[in-house]
Each structure stands twice: as C-alpha cells, then as structure tokens.
mmCIF file of C-alpha atoms in Angstrom:
data_model
loop_
_atom_site.group_PDB
_atom_site.id
_atom_site.type_symbol
_atom_site.label_atom_id
_atom_site.label_comp_id
_atom_site.label_asym_id
_atom_site.label_seq_id
_atom_site.Cartn_x
_atom_site.Cartn_y
_atom_site.Cartn_z
ATOM 1 C CA MET A 191 64.132 149.488 180.946
ATOM 2 C CA LYS A 192 65.604 150.833 177.800
ATOM 3 C CA SER A 193 69.113 150.531 179.280
ATOM 4 C CA ILE A 194 68.473 146.923 180.286
ATOM 5 C CA LYS A 195 67.228 146.116 176.775
ATOM 6 C CA ASN A 196 70.324 147.605 175.119
ATOM 7 C CA ARG A 197 72.557 145.664 177.467
ATOM 8 C CA SER A 198 70.838 142.383 176.567
ATOM 9 C CA THR A 199 71.214 143.104 172.899
ATOM 10 C CA LEU A 200 74.927 143.776 173.367
ATOM 11 C CA ILE A 201 75.392 140.526 175.297
ATOM 12 C CA LEU A 202 73.649 138.531 172.577
ATOM 13 C CA ALA A 203 75.848 140.097 169.875
ATOM 14 C CA VAL A 204 78.996 139.256 171.806
ATOM 15 C CA LEU A 205 77.846 135.671 172.282
ATOM 16 C CA ALA A 206 77.104 135.383 168.530
ATOM 17 C CA ILE A 207 80.552 136.669 167.633
ATOM 18 C CA ALA A 208 82.153 134.229 170.085
ATOM 19 C CA MET A 209 80.194 131.275 168.686
ATOM 20 C CA SER A 210 81.160 132.270 165.153
ATOM 21 C CA SER A 211 84.834 132.443 166.097
ATOM 22 C CA LEU A 212 84.694 129.058 167.808
ATOM 23 C CA SER A 213 83.001 127.567 164.726
ATOM 24 C CA ALA A 214 85.629 129.085 162.387
ATOM 25 C CA CYS A 215 88.465 127.744 164.527
ATOM 26 C CA HIS A 216 86.929 124.294 164.559
ATOM 27 C CA SER A 217 86.490 124.421 160.762
ATOM 28 C CA ASP A 218 90.145 125.440 160.235
ATOM 29 C CA GLU A 219 91.353 122.604 162.448
ATOM 30 C CA LYS A 220 89.180 120.138 160.508
ATOM 31 C CA GLU A 221 90.551 121.365 157.161
ATOM 32 C CA LYS A 222 94.110 121.038 158.460
ATOM 33 C CA GLN A 223 93.455 117.475 159.598
ATOM 34 C CA GLU A 224 91.913 116.537 156.243
ATOM 35 C CA GLN A 225 94.850 118.126 154.376
ATOM 36 C CA GLN A 226 97.357 116.242 156.526
ATOM 37 C CA GLN A 227 95.512 112.987 155.880
ATOM 38 C CA GLN A 228 95.487 113.696 152.112
ATOM 39 C CA GLU A 229 99.215 114.509 152.135
ATOM 40 C CA GLN A 230 99.929 111.304 154.030
ATOM 41 C CA GLN A 231 97.913 109.311 151.487
ATOM 42 C CA GLU A 232 99.674 111.027 148.558
ATOM 43 C CA GLU A 233 103.036 110.469 150.207
ATOM 44 C CA ALA A 234 102.173 106.814 150.638
ATOM 45 C CA VAL A 235 101.307 106.633 146.912
ATOM 46 C CA GLU A 236 104.237 108.701 145.666
ATOM 47 C CA THR A 237 106.865 107.022 147.780
ATOM 48 C CA PRO A 238 106.631 103.331 146.900
ATOM 49 C CA PRO A 239 109.469 101.124 148.087
ATOM 50 C CA VAL A 240 111.730 100.324 145.113
ATOM 51 C CA ASP A 241 114.916 98.390 144.366
ATOM 52 C CA LEU A 242 117.806 100.416 142.961
ATOM 53 C CA VAL A 243 120.600 99.156 140.722
ATOM 54 C CA PRO A 244 123.771 100.963 139.676
ATOM 55 C CA VAL A 245 124.358 101.931 136.057
ATOM 56 C CA GLU A 246 127.353 99.917 134.832
ATOM 57 C CA LYS A 247 129.438 100.019 131.695
ATOM 58 C CA GLY A 248 130.013 96.864 129.688
ATOM 59 C CA LYS A 249 129.843 95.146 126.319
ATOM 60 C CA LEU A 250 126.754 93.260 125.277
ATOM 61 C CA SER A 251 126.754 90.779 122.405
ATOM 62 C CA SER A 252 123.461 90.007 120.783
ATOM 63 C CA ASN A 253 121.919 88.467 117.685
ATOM 64 C CA ILE A 254 118.977 89.012 115.383
ATOM 65 C CA ALA A 255 116.781 86.538 113.544
ATOM 66 C CA ILE A 256 116.021 87.607 109.975
ATOM 67 C CA PRO A 257 114.847 85.795 106.821
ATOM 68 C CA GLY A 258 117.318 84.996 104.047
ATOM 69 C CA GLU A 259 117.440 83.310 100.661
ATOM 70 C CA LEU A 260 119.776 80.726 99.176
ATOM 71 C CA ILE A 261 120.781 81.570 95.612
ATOM 72 C CA PRO A 262 123.249 79.858 93.244
ATOM 73 C CA TYR A 263 126.840 80.979 93.577
ATOM 74 C CA GLN A 264 126.871 81.317 89.786
ATOM 75 C CA GLN A 265 123.946 81.289 87.362
ATOM 76 C CA VAL A 266 123.812 82.030 83.653
ATOM 77 C CA ASP A 267 121.232 81.961 80.879
ATOM 78 C CA LEU A 268 122.656 80.631 77.607
ATOM 79 C CA TYR A 269 121.431 82.146 74.323
ATOM 80 C CA ALA A 270 122.125 81.580 70.624
ATOM 81 C CA LYS A 271 124.079 84.502 69.172
ATOM 82 C CA VAL A 272 123.341 83.782 65.492
ATOM 83 C CA ASN A 273 120.127 82.804 63.740
ATOM 84 C CA SER A 274 120.205 79.027 63.363
ATOM 85 C CA TYR A 275 118.406 75.739 63.918
ATOM 86 C CA VAL A 276 118.936 73.280 66.787
ATOM 87 C CA LYS A 277 120.748 70.293 65.330
ATOM 88 C CA LYS A 278 121.736 68.333 68.480
ATOM 89 C CA LEU A 279 120.688 68.562 72.125
ATOM 90 C CA LEU A 280 123.266 66.882 74.333
ATOM 91 C CA VAL A 281 121.850 67.759 77.794
ATOM 92 C CA ASP A 282 118.509 68.152 79.514
ATOM 93 C CA ILE A 283 117.081 69.443 82.806
ATOM 94 C CA GLY A 284 119.035 68.012 85.740
ATOM 95 C CA SER A 285 122.150 67.190 83.694
ATOM 96 C CA GLU A 286 125.413 67.822 85.535
ATOM 97 C CA VAL A 287 127.944 69.435 83.214
ATOM 98 C CA HIS A 288 131.555 70.551 83.401
ATOM 99 C CA ALA A 289 133.242 73.704 82.169
ATOM 100 C CA GLY A 290 133.792 73.523 78.389
ATOM 101 C CA GLN A 291 131.357 70.643 77.863
ATOM 102 C CA LEU A 292 129.357 70.795 74.598
ATOM 103 C CA LEU A 293 125.676 71.365 75.348
ATOM 104 C CA VAL A 294 124.007 71.976 71.991
ATOM 105 C CA VAL A 295 124.984 72.006 68.311
ATOM 106 C CA LEU A 296 123.272 74.513 66.017
ATOM 107 C CA GLU A 297 123.084 74.541 62.220
ATOM 108 C CA ALA A 298 123.153 77.557 59.881
ATOM 109 C CA PRO A 299 123.791 76.565 56.188
ATOM 110 C CA GLU A 300 124.230 80.207 55.129
ATOM 111 C CA ILE A 301 127.269 80.487 57.392
ATOM 112 C CA ASN A 302 128.978 77.664 55.507
ATOM 113 C CA SER A 303 128.259 79.513 52.255
ATOM 114 C CA GLN A 304 129.651 82.714 53.736
ATOM 115 C CA LEU A 305 132.760 80.823 54.828
ATOM 116 C CA ALA A 306 133.337 79.412 51.314
ATOM 117 C CA GLY A 307 132.794 82.862 49.775
ATOM 118 C CA ALA A 308 135.295 84.456 52.187
ATOM 119 C CA GLN A 309 137.931 81.832 51.353
ATOM 120 C CA SER A 310 137.396 82.405 47.593
ATOM 121 C CA ARG A 311 137.779 86.168 47.972
ATOM 122 C CA ILE A 312 141.072 85.677 49.762
ATOM 123 C CA LYS A 313 142.423 83.631 46.868
ATOM 124 C CA GLN A 314 141.129 86.176 44.338
ATOM 125 C CA TYR A 315 142.737 89.129 46.085
ATOM 126 C CA GLU A 316 145.952 87.227 46.629
ATOM 127 C CA ALA A 317 146.226 86.539 42.852
ATOM 128 C CA ILE A 318 145.704 90.223 42.070
ATOM 129 C CA TYR A 319 148.244 91.192 44.701
ATOM 130 C CA PHE A 320 150.894 88.779 43.377
ATOM 131 C CA ALA A 321 150.440 90.187 39.829
ATOM 132 C CA SER A 322 150.748 93.817 40.950
ATOM 133 C CA LYS A 323 153.729 92.959 43.131
ATOM 134 C CA ALA A 324 155.494 91.254 40.176
ATOM 135 C CA THR A 325 154.862 94.332 37.983
ATOM 136 C CA TYR A 326 156.255 96.631 40.666
ATOM 137 C CA ASP A 327 159.339 94.456 41.175
ATOM 138 C CA ARG A 328 160.110 94.477 37.394
ATOM 139 C CA LEU A 329 159.688 98.255 37.160
ATOM 140 C CA LEU A 330 161.892 98.688 40.198
ATOM 141 C CA ASN A 331 164.690 96.604 38.679
ATOM 142 C CA THR A 332 164.393 98.395 35.312
ATOM 143 C CA SER A 333 164.452 101.819 36.990
ATOM 144 C CA LYS A 334 167.982 101.096 38.155
ATOM 145 C CA THR A 335 169.053 101.949 34.593
ATOM 146 C CA PRO A 336 168.829 105.755 34.373
ATOM 147 C CA GLY A 337 166.154 107.134 32.002
ATOM 148 C CA THR A 338 164.280 103.864 31.442
ATOM 149 C CA ILE A 339 161.285 104.230 33.885
ATOM 150 C CA SER A 340 159.722 107.447 35.047
ATOM 151 C CA LEU A 341 159.369 108.000 38.786
ATOM 152 C CA ASN A 342 155.593 108.541 38.409
ATOM 153 C CA ASP A 343 155.099 105.075 36.836
ATOM 154 C CA LEU A 344 157.093 103.488 39.641
ATOM 155 C CA ASP A 345 154.985 105.274 42.344
ATOM 156 C CA GLN A 346 151.722 104.202 40.707
ATOM 157 C CA ALA A 347 152.856 100.582 40.535
ATOM 158 C CA GLU A 348 153.823 100.655 44.225
ATOM 159 C CA ALA A 349 150.467 102.207 45.198
ATOM 160 C CA LYS A 350 148.544 99.492 43.312
ATOM 161 C CA LYS A 351 150.599 96.789 44.985
ATOM 162 C CA ASN A 352 149.836 98.214 48.461
ATOM 163 C CA ALA A 353 146.123 98.562 47.657
ATOM 164 C CA ASP A 354 145.940 94.939 46.520
ATOM 165 C CA LEU A 355 147.694 93.851 49.708
ATOM 166 C CA ALA A 356 145.109 95.767 51.767
ATOM 167 C CA ASN A 357 142.330 93.907 49.925
ATOM 168 C CA VAL A 358 143.933 90.606 50.886
ATOM 169 C CA GLU A 359 144.054 91.590 54.575
ATOM 170 C CA SER A 360 140.423 92.730 54.435
ATOM 171 C CA ALA A 361 139.363 89.399 52.944
ATOM 172 C CA LYS A 362 141.221 87.569 55.730
ATOM 173 C CA SER A 363 139.400 89.646 58.367
ATOM 174 C CA SER A 364 136.079 88.743 56.751
ATOM 175 C CA LEU A 365 137.046 85.076 56.946
ATOM 176 C CA LYS A 366 137.802 85.430 60.664
ATOM 177 C CA GLU A 367 134.398 87.026 61.235
ATOM 178 C CA VAL A 368 132.583 84.215 59.469
ATOM 179 C CA SER A 369 134.700 81.628 61.301
ATOM 180 C CA SER A 370 133.717 83.241 64.635
ATOM 181 C CA ASN A 371 130.047 82.933 63.722
ATOM 182 C CA LEU A 372 130.707 79.291 62.916
ATOM 183 C CA ALA A 373 132.105 78.810 66.438
ATOM 184 C CA TYR A 374 128.856 80.215 67.865
ATOM 185 C CA LEU A 375 127.037 77.182 66.476
ATOM 186 C CA GLU A 376 128.497 75.161 69.350
ATOM 187 C CA ILE A 377 127.361 76.240 72.825
ATOM 188 C CA ARG A 378 129.507 75.051 75.733
ATOM 189 C CA ALA A 379 129.198 75.269 79.515
ATOM 190 C CA PRO A 380 131.108 78.231 81.005
ATOM 191 C CA PHE A 381 131.479 76.518 84.434
ATOM 192 C CA ASP A 382 130.601 73.338 86.313
ATOM 193 C CA GLY A 383 126.944 73.155 87.236
ATOM 194 C CA VAL A 384 123.478 71.740 86.687
ATOM 195 C CA ILE A 385 121.058 72.468 83.842
ATOM 196 C CA THR A 386 117.899 73.724 85.564
ATOM 197 C CA ASN A 387 115.905 75.002 82.599
ATOM 198 C CA ARG A 388 115.520 74.083 78.885
ATOM 199 C CA ASN A 389 113.375 76.037 76.433
ATOM 200 C CA VAL A 390 114.209 74.439 73.039
ATOM 201 C CA ASN A 391 113.711 71.225 71.114
ATOM 202 C CA LEU A 392 115.379 69.692 68.066
ATOM 203 C CA GLY A 393 114.789 71.695 64.917
ATOM 204 C CA ALA A 394 113.785 74.884 66.746
ATOM 205 C CA TYR A 395 114.760 78.177 65.120
ATOM 206 C CA VAL A 396 116.805 80.185 67.630
ATOM 207 C CA GLY A 397 118.911 83.294 67.754
ATOM 208 C CA PRO A 398 118.220 87.058 67.906
ATOM 209 C CA GLY A 399 115.362 86.551 65.447
ATOM 210 C CA GLY A 400 114.217 83.244 66.914
ATOM 211 C CA LYS A 401 112.172 82.544 70.071
ATOM 212 C CA GLY A 402 112.459 86.037 71.459
ATOM 213 C CA SER A 403 114.097 86.538 74.833
ATOM 214 C CA ASP A 404 113.870 82.963 76.172
ATOM 215 C CA PRO A 405 117.285 81.396 76.868
ATOM 216 C CA LEU A 406 118.150 77.971 75.488
ATOM 217 C CA PHE A 407 119.335 76.731 78.906
ATOM 218 C CA THR A 408 119.809 77.955 82.465
ATOM 219 C CA LEU A 409 122.964 76.725 84.176
ATOM 220 C CA GLN A 410 123.463 76.926 87.957
ATOM 221 C CA ASP A 411 126.421 76.203 90.195
ATOM 222 C CA GLN A 412 124.735 74.337 93.076
ATOM 223 C CA LYS A 413 127.759 72.925 94.890
ATOM 224 C CA ARG A 414 128.255 76.317 96.481
ATOM 225 C CA LEU A 415 125.366 78.646 97.296
ATOM 226 C CA ARG A 416 125.079 82.221 98.490
ATOM 227 C CA LEU A 417 122.999 82.861 101.607
ATOM 228 C CA VAL A 418 121.732 86.421 101.219
ATOM 229 C CA VAL A 419 120.127 88.468 104.005
ATOM 230 C CA SER A 420 119.233 92.141 104.378
ATOM 231 C CA VAL A 421 120.239 93.532 107.769
ATOM 232 C CA PRO A 422 118.221 96.558 109.006
ATOM 233 C CA GLU A 423 120.059 99.863 109.260
ATOM 234 C CA ASN A 424 119.978 99.883 113.096
ATOM 235 C CA PHE A 425 122.214 96.807 113.288
ATOM 236 C CA THR A 426 124.684 97.433 110.468
ATOM 237 C CA GLY A 427 127.290 98.986 112.764
ATOM 238 C CA ALA A 428 127.957 95.653 114.466
ATOM 239 C CA LEU A 429 128.363 93.500 111.342
ATOM 240 C CA SER A 430 131.691 91.786 110.715
ATOM 241 C CA THR A 431 133.123 89.472 108.070
ATOM 242 C CA LYS A 432 134.551 87.352 110.909
ATOM 243 C CA SER A 433 131.098 86.296 112.093
ATOM 244 C CA GLU A 434 129.489 82.899 111.581
ATOM 245 C CA VAL A 435 125.720 82.528 111.259
ATOM 246 C CA ASP A 436 123.328 79.669 111.947
ATOM 247 C CA PHE A 437 120.334 79.011 109.740
ATOM 248 C CA THR A 438 117.563 76.518 109.116
ATOM 249 C CA VAL A 439 115.269 75.798 106.175
ATOM 250 C CA LYS A 440 111.663 74.634 106.214
ATOM 251 C CA ALA A 441 112.435 71.494 104.208
ATOM 252 C CA LEU A 442 114.885 70.316 106.920
ATOM 253 C CA PRO A 443 113.500 71.799 110.153
ATOM 254 C CA ASN A 444 115.524 69.536 112.463
ATOM 255 C CA GLN A 445 118.878 70.321 110.878
ATOM 256 C CA LYS A 446 120.934 73.429 111.582
ATOM 257 C CA PHE A 447 123.472 74.752 109.083
ATOM 258 C CA LYS A 448 126.401 77.114 109.541
ATOM 259 C CA ALA A 449 127.990 79.613 107.176
ATOM 260 C CA LYS A 450 130.721 82.225 107.458
ATOM 261 C CA VAL A 451 130.093 85.837 106.508
ATOM 262 C CA GLN A 452 132.057 86.590 103.331
ATOM 263 C CA ARG A 453 130.757 89.839 101.851
ATOM 264 C CA LEU A 454 129.190 93.074 103.078
ATOM 265 C CA ALA A 455 127.598 95.421 100.570
ATOM 266 C CA GLY A 456 129.010 98.491 102.298
ATOM 267 C CA ALA A 457 125.901 100.496 101.373
ATOM 268 C CA LEU A 458 122.212 100.571 102.206
ATOM 269 C CA ASP A 459 119.485 99.542 99.825
ATOM 270 C CA GLU A 460 117.503 102.693 98.994
ATOM 271 C CA LYS A 461 114.122 100.985 99.288
ATOM 272 C CA LEU A 462 114.651 98.534 102.139
ATOM 273 C CA ARG A 463 117.088 100.729 104.132
ATOM 274 C CA SER A 464 119.173 97.654 104.857
ATOM 275 C CA GLU A 465 122.614 96.290 104.037
ATOM 276 C CA ARG A 466 123.108 93.147 101.958
ATOM 277 C CA LEU A 467 125.064 90.406 103.706
ATOM 278 C CA GLU A 468 126.324 87.278 101.916
ATOM 279 C CA MET A 469 127.582 83.950 103.228
ATOM 280 C CA ASP A 470 129.038 81.064 101.202
ATOM 281 C CA VAL A 471 127.332 77.727 101.817
ATOM 282 C CA TYR A 472 129.036 74.572 100.547
ATOM 283 C CA ASN A 473 126.406 72.155 99.323
ATOM 284 C CA LYS A 474 128.262 69.065 98.146
ATOM 285 C CA ASP A 475 125.518 66.688 99.306
ATOM 286 C CA LYS A 476 122.888 68.886 97.573
ATOM 287 C CA LYS A 477 120.523 68.888 100.525
ATOM 288 C CA LEU A 478 119.906 72.579 99.952
ATOM 289 C CA LEU A 479 118.282 73.869 96.791
ATOM 290 C CA PRO A 480 118.682 77.289 95.185
ATOM 291 C CA HIS A 481 116.039 79.878 96.101
ATOM 292 C CA MET A 482 115.094 78.177 99.372
ATOM 293 C CA TYR A 483 114.117 80.575 102.144
ATOM 294 C CA ALA A 484 116.105 80.340 105.376
ATOM 295 C CA ASP A 485 115.676 81.562 108.961
ATOM 296 C CA VAL A 486 119.042 83.111 109.763
ATOM 297 C CA ASN A 487 120.473 83.929 113.197
ATOM 298 C CA VAL A 488 123.019 86.745 112.701
ATOM 299 C CA PRO A 489 125.383 87.460 115.638
ATOM 300 C CA LEU A 490 126.047 91.077 116.558
ATOM 301 C CA PRO A 491 129.379 91.315 118.405
ATOM 302 C CA ALA A 492 129.724 93.927 121.131
ATOM 303 C CA GLY A 493 131.206 97.238 120.075
ATOM 304 C CA ASP A 494 132.279 100.129 122.282
ATOM 305 C CA SER A 495 131.612 100.003 126.018
ATOM 306 C CA THR A 496 128.061 101.178 126.784
ATOM 307 C CA PHE A 497 125.701 101.324 129.752
ATOM 308 C CA ILE A 498 124.121 97.952 130.539
ATOM 309 C CA VAL A 499 120.936 97.828 132.639
ATOM 310 C CA PRO A 500 118.117 95.336 133.273
ATOM 311 C CA LYS A 501 115.350 95.429 130.702
ATOM 312 C CA THR A 502 112.843 96.109 133.475
ATOM 313 C CA ALA A 503 114.598 99.409 134.232
ATOM 314 C CA VAL A 504 113.684 100.898 130.845
ATOM 315 C CA VAL A 505 110.200 102.369 130.473
ATOM 316 C CA THR A 506 108.628 102.838 127.043
ATOM 317 C CA SER A 507 105.657 105.145 127.427
ATOM 318 C CA THR A 508 103.637 107.360 125.124
ATOM 319 C CA GLU A 509 105.803 110.261 126.271
ATOM 320 C CA LYS A 510 109.300 108.855 125.766
ATOM 321 C CA VAL A 511 111.729 106.040 126.533
ATOM 322 C CA PHE A 512 113.419 106.623 129.892
ATOM 323 C CA VAL A 513 114.945 105.232 133.059
ATOM 324 C CA ILE A 514 114.253 106.578 136.535
ATOM 325 C CA ARG A 515 117.323 107.872 138.321
ATOM 326 C CA VAL A 516 117.019 108.412 142.083
ATOM 327 C CA VAL A 517 118.816 111.433 143.546
ATOM 328 C CA ASN A 518 118.225 112.366 147.216
ATOM 329 C CA HIS A 519 115.186 110.088 147.298
ATOM 330 C CA LYS A 520 113.600 111.933 144.377
ATOM 331 C CA ALA A 521 112.656 110.323 141.057
ATOM 332 C CA GLU A 522 114.215 111.814 137.928
ATOM 333 C CA TRP A 523 113.207 110.704 134.445
ATOM 334 C CA VAL A 524 116.243 110.401 132.128
ATOM 335 C CA GLY A 525 115.539 109.976 128.407
ATOM 336 C CA VAL A 526 117.543 107.164 126.778
ATOM 337 C CA LYS A 527 117.879 105.292 123.523
ATOM 338 C CA LYS A 528 117.880 101.517 123.348
ATOM 339 C CA GLY A 529 120.718 99.444 121.921
ATOM 340 C CA PHE A 530 121.219 95.689 121.701
ATOM 341 C CA SER A 531 119.451 93.383 124.109
ATOM 342 C CA SER A 532 120.343 89.931 125.353
ATOM 343 C CA ASP A 533 118.411 87.783 127.806
ATOM 344 C CA ASP A 534 117.338 90.191 130.594
ATOM 345 C CA GLN A 535 119.817 93.011 129.854
ATOM 346 C CA ILE A 536 119.819 95.894 127.387
ATOM 347 C CA GLU A 537 122.155 98.638 126.188
ATOM 348 C CA ILE A 538 121.087 102.232 126.738
ATOM 349 C CA TYR A 539 122.459 105.610 125.670
ATOM 350 C CA GLY A 540 121.633 108.788 127.555
ATOM 351 C CA ASP A 541 122.714 111.454 130.030
ATOM 352 C CA LEU A 542 123.908 108.992 132.647
ATOM 353 C CA LYS A 543 127.075 108.373 134.611
ATOM 354 C CA ALA A 544 128.584 105.173 135.905
ATOM 355 C CA ASP A 545 127.238 104.192 139.341
ATOM 356 C CA ASP A 546 124.088 106.330 138.985
ATOM 357 C CA LYS A 547 121.282 104.633 140.880
ATOM 358 C CA ILE A 548 118.199 103.782 138.845
ATOM 359 C CA VAL A 549 114.966 101.990 139.664
ATOM 360 C CA LYS A 550 115.312 98.297 138.817
ATOM 361 C CA VAL A 551 111.628 97.743 137.991
ATOM 362 C CA ALA A 552 110.525 101.096 136.618
ATOM 363 C CA THR A 553 107.066 102.284 135.616
ATOM 364 C CA ASP A 554 105.585 105.568 134.476
ATOM 365 C CA GLU A 555 103.458 105.554 137.632
ATOM 366 C CA ILE A 556 106.571 106.790 139.449
ATOM 367 C CA ARG A 557 106.247 110.363 138.304
ATOM 368 C CA ASN A 558 109.143 112.671 137.573
ATOM 369 C CA GLY A 559 110.078 114.595 140.760
ATOM 370 C CA SER A 560 108.120 112.350 143.125
ATOM 371 C CA ALA A 561 109.630 111.010 146.320
ATOM 372 C CA VAL A 562 110.713 107.354 146.400
ATOM 373 C CA LYS A 563 111.716 104.999 149.174
ATOM 374 C CA ASP A 564 114.672 102.633 148.825
ATOM 375 C CA LYS A 565 114.180 99.067 149.953
#
C-alpha cells in the first residue's frame, strides 16, 4: 500500500511539471505574438510613405519689405550770426526760393559805427605812416653825404616807418572784419528750395544773444528726396547699388513709385544692427512730402550658388532647423541654416551634397534613424 501511494504521488508530480511546462510554452508563444504585432504596428508608424526630392544647386533671388522714410535731399537751418534786429522779411512759409536769393535783412546800428571808426583809424594811421616815411626818406638822402647822419638815427627812423606801416595794415584788417559783420546782416538762400519753417517777425532781436537756439528759417530741397531704409544685418550681403526698389506711401496708396539705390553706408548701425540704404527720388510734381513714411520693397539679387529646396522640406522644431535625408530607407536629420526664400522655395546651408534625397514634406514626427518608405 505504501508503494502504491508513493507511485501515485510521483505520477501527480510529473503531471504537474508537464502542465507547468505546457503553460510556460503557451505563455512564451503569446508574448512572441504580441511582440510581433507591436513591431508591425511600430513599423507601420515609423515607415510612412513619403515623397523624396533631390537637393539641387541654384541661385534664388528674393526681396524684403521694410519701412523707410523720405527726407529732404538738402535741409538747412538759417541763423543770425551777429546780434541784430529784423528789418525786412522777404519770404514766408511755403515760399520757393533760389540759390543766392535775399531772405531777410537785419539791422545793427553799432556795426555802422564800428565801420566808420575803422575807416577813420585807417586814415589816421596812414597820415602817421606818410610822415614817418618822409622823415626816413630825407635822412636817407642826407646820409649819402659822409658824416652828416649817424647810422643809429637812420635805423630808428626806418623802424618807426615800418611800425607805422604795420598799424595801417592792422587798421585795414579791422575794417575787413567789420565789413564781414555787415555782410551777415543780409541772409541769402544757399540752394534752391522751399521755406518750411519761420520763427521770427519784424523787429525781433536775433543773433547769438537773441532768441536762443531757434533758427530764423528752415530751408528744404524738395524737388529731390532721399528714401532712407535700414536693412537688417542678415540681408546686407545681397545689397547692390545697381538695384531698383518699389515703394508706396499711405497718402497715395494706389500709386507705386520707383527709385534707384544710390548709396550704401558700408557699416552697421550699432543700435539697430542694420545698414543704411539711400535712394534718390525725384519729386518735381511734389506729390511726395519730406518725412513721409514709405513701405519699401528691396530686391535681393542671388549671390553664390546654394542649395535650393521646397519650403516644406525644412523643419523648424524646438530642437533645431533640419531637413530629412533618406539613406538606405532610413531617415537622417541634417541640421541646416535658412537663406533667402521666394514663393515655395528656400535656400539652405548644411552638410549636404547635390542629388541627396530629402523628404519633400518633412515633419519632426519622422524621427532620426527611423525607417521610411518611398512612394
């Protein structure tokens, strides 16, 4: 009985081990099936069908829209140099003037007195000079007879004559100075233009000690204007003085104007980090006014040959800017920098070669190293 009982126990143990083995095998097969299904699902996600385009070299012209300002080609504030009173005003705001035209006449009675005094001093010094010169000439003639005139007397007479002559020249210089101040009492236009500001009236006291720093007039040349724009640093490499820009102003929204680039600053503004660009605008009909703001379209001609790709091929993510190159059906992120863009194309710079295949419509959902399917 004891032998039969031991045998039964052994049989039950064997059956338990067999059932456990069968269960383990079944569990392993189930895990393998689930893993295969998961891999198939991941492969379906990681291998989306995509269009590929080749990387090509080319030149891409573009343009940028930036704000600008119209300023006078020439502008000057006219001041009174000497203290005086306004005697005549010959122009007013809006007056068109020509170079050399008299604008205002000032009056300073003390200058006339100074002029008369300078003329009198010239005559006084000339009389003294003529007397000393006559004395010297007589002594010189007498000295030709030996023993009549000492050499010391002759030298002193010559020195006095030269000193009196120097006084005459000094008096003439003083007269020129006073005469120059007299010329400052007439203020004339330095160039053709329009009077845009007037700060004085008849009888006003003007000059360095007059109304402070306010100018008498402001004169602007409005027949030719400067269109000034500041081009950001990123685009300065493509600027050229051969370019022509288009611009519009708010006062004439339906009219487009053109201007040729004339001047480049050749340096960046320290605060704005931009380069000043100037165009000459001829304004004979005076439709445009100084200090109008303009919307300017600046062309950026193509430079060296670069890689040109569709805009949709460039991904800008939180990680970096990149394109997705496909090598042996594997995705490879390639970091790039953007250049000019035009329509649906863009310049890129990076570790690429001509004819590399990249994803046409790229997204960061196509992970680096994942498998891709070509359409």
